[in-house]
Amino acid sequence: VVLSVPEGAQARPGVRFDPEAATEAWLATVPPEARARSDAYFEGGYWLQPLDTLVGAGVMLLLLATGLSRRMRERAERVSRHGAVQTFLYWVQYLAVTTALSFPLAVYTDFVREHRFGLSTQTFAAWAGEQAKGLAVSALLGGLFVTALYGVVRRSPRAWPVWGAATALVFMAVSVALGPVFIAPLFNTYSRLEEPSLREPILRMARANGVVAEDVFVSDASRQSTRISANVSGMLGTERITLNDNLLRRTSPEEVQAVMGHELGHYVLNHVYEMLLFLAVVLVAGFALLRTGFERAQARWGARWGVRGVGDPAGLPLVVLLLSLYGAALAPLFRSFVRTNEMEADVFGLNAARQPDAFAQVSLRLGEYRKLAPGPLEEWFYFDHPSGRTRILTAMRWKAAQLEAQRAAPAVPPVPPAPAPQGTAAEPAP
Ligand SMILES: [Zn+2]
């Protein structure tokens, strides 16, 4: 794949480079049908997210009001006299029932809709098989977590919100650290990027930014999806940058470099740790609110539901209900936190890779599953990454500043030259 820059976004000697006009020129390269399709896909999410919260809340109330949750706890108590085993057995039943009840919505959102928009490459059998695998992981890891959580809550009847939040945070940190080693390989095959012409510039860019890495990983994401993507995962020694095979196959080497600059930014700027710190605050506040909400609901309906108290796993649906409402209320704030980090990584990546045109091009490709040019409020509320338009504008402003700097002092390293109109690829920056 060869990078080609639209005329309106090319630098011309003697003409001031206008970032806004260049951004419009990039956006104009996307056919209107494609724009309409990705807008419809993304805007559908505006309805699906609240619907998902509502369906989840309905399922939780059903478990409580029908006494199903109480009966699951009683069944667990008949099997074992040990509190931890009872909690684990309750969890397995809870997971089975909630998965079954929310299955139709999951089929629609994750399978039918993905196919309708041409984003999925999976057969139903392959998709369902993966769901089953995910369910097994949830049964085991979720079971360990819920058992530990209830153990902590029962041992600390007064200070449980603090210890509960701490337990949740520890489990999150452990799953981030172990994810790339134990969980991700269950779903995809990870291999090392061998192609030296791609790998060497990436490793050089990493070294130049203080990161000593020997490998870049490639995932076979095309077995699930057509999406182009890359990510940083892991912490405390398991960190790795992974790009997916769709990115490799569908983009130019300059675009790969631009994306890797962005991912490197997440790593160098310690975004994983910032996120955990943010979650720590969110969890402590959430558990404090949970205590108030749980105690009130318990006083009113506890006897009818057969929930003995906060240490009783039969109250798990109430815990999940309250925390999911809290999470839904905080979602825009959470997305803004993530989007701010993404913006930082964008700027870092532009400085590291020095490929503003490639970054603009790949931002358009990411627009296949995100609305390209939302309104400002819409972007603030719904986007967990900058929109395509914002990202391209950031890149074009970077390019404008570089062009100005070059004019002022020609010794400044040049931005990559615009490629010839057709046929030949742009040379990567020296
Ligand atoms: Zn990112």
mmCIF file of C-alpha atoms and ligand atoms in Angstrom, residues 230-232 259 262-263 266 271 338 341-343 345-346 370 384-386 391, ligand 1:
data_model
loop_
_atom_site.group_PDB
_atom_site.id
_atom_site.type_symbol
_atom_site.label_atom_id
_atom_site.label_comp_id
_atom_site.label_asym_id
_atom_site.label_seq_id
_atom_site.Cartn_x
_atom_site.Cartn_y
_atom_site.Cartn_z
ATOM 1 C CA ALA A 230 -2.646 -1.640 17.648
ATOM 2 C CA ASN A 231 -2.215 -1.454 21.381
ATOM 3 C CA VAL A 232 0.076 -1.411 24.366
ATOM 4 C CA VAL A 259 0.620 4.228 14.655
ATOM 5 C CA HIS A 262 1.249 6.726 19.094
ATOM 6 C CA GLU A 263 1.435 3.395 20.944
ATOM 7 C CA HIS A 266 1.059 5.401 25.763
ATOM 8 C CA HIS A 271 -0.830 5.754 30.738
ATOM 9 C CA VAL A 338 -9.120 8.104 28.087
ATOM 10 C CA ASN A 341 -4.510 10.272 27.120
ATOM 11 C CA GLU A 342 -5.165 9.375 23.485
ATOM 12 C CA MET A 343 -4.619 12.991 22.471
ATOM 13 C CA ALA A 345 -0.268 9.824 22.602
ATOM 14 C CA ASP A 346 -1.215 11.372 19.232
ATOM 15 C CA ARG A 370 -15.816 5.728 14.386
ATOM 16 C CA ASP A 384 -12.988 7.692 23.999
ATOM 17 C CA HIS A 385 -10.504 8.609 21.239
ATOM 18 C CA PRO A 386 -10.218 11.923 19.420
ATOM 19 C CA ARG A 391 -6.651 13.722 14.877
HETATM 20 ZN ZN ZN B 1 -4.163 4.959 21.794
#
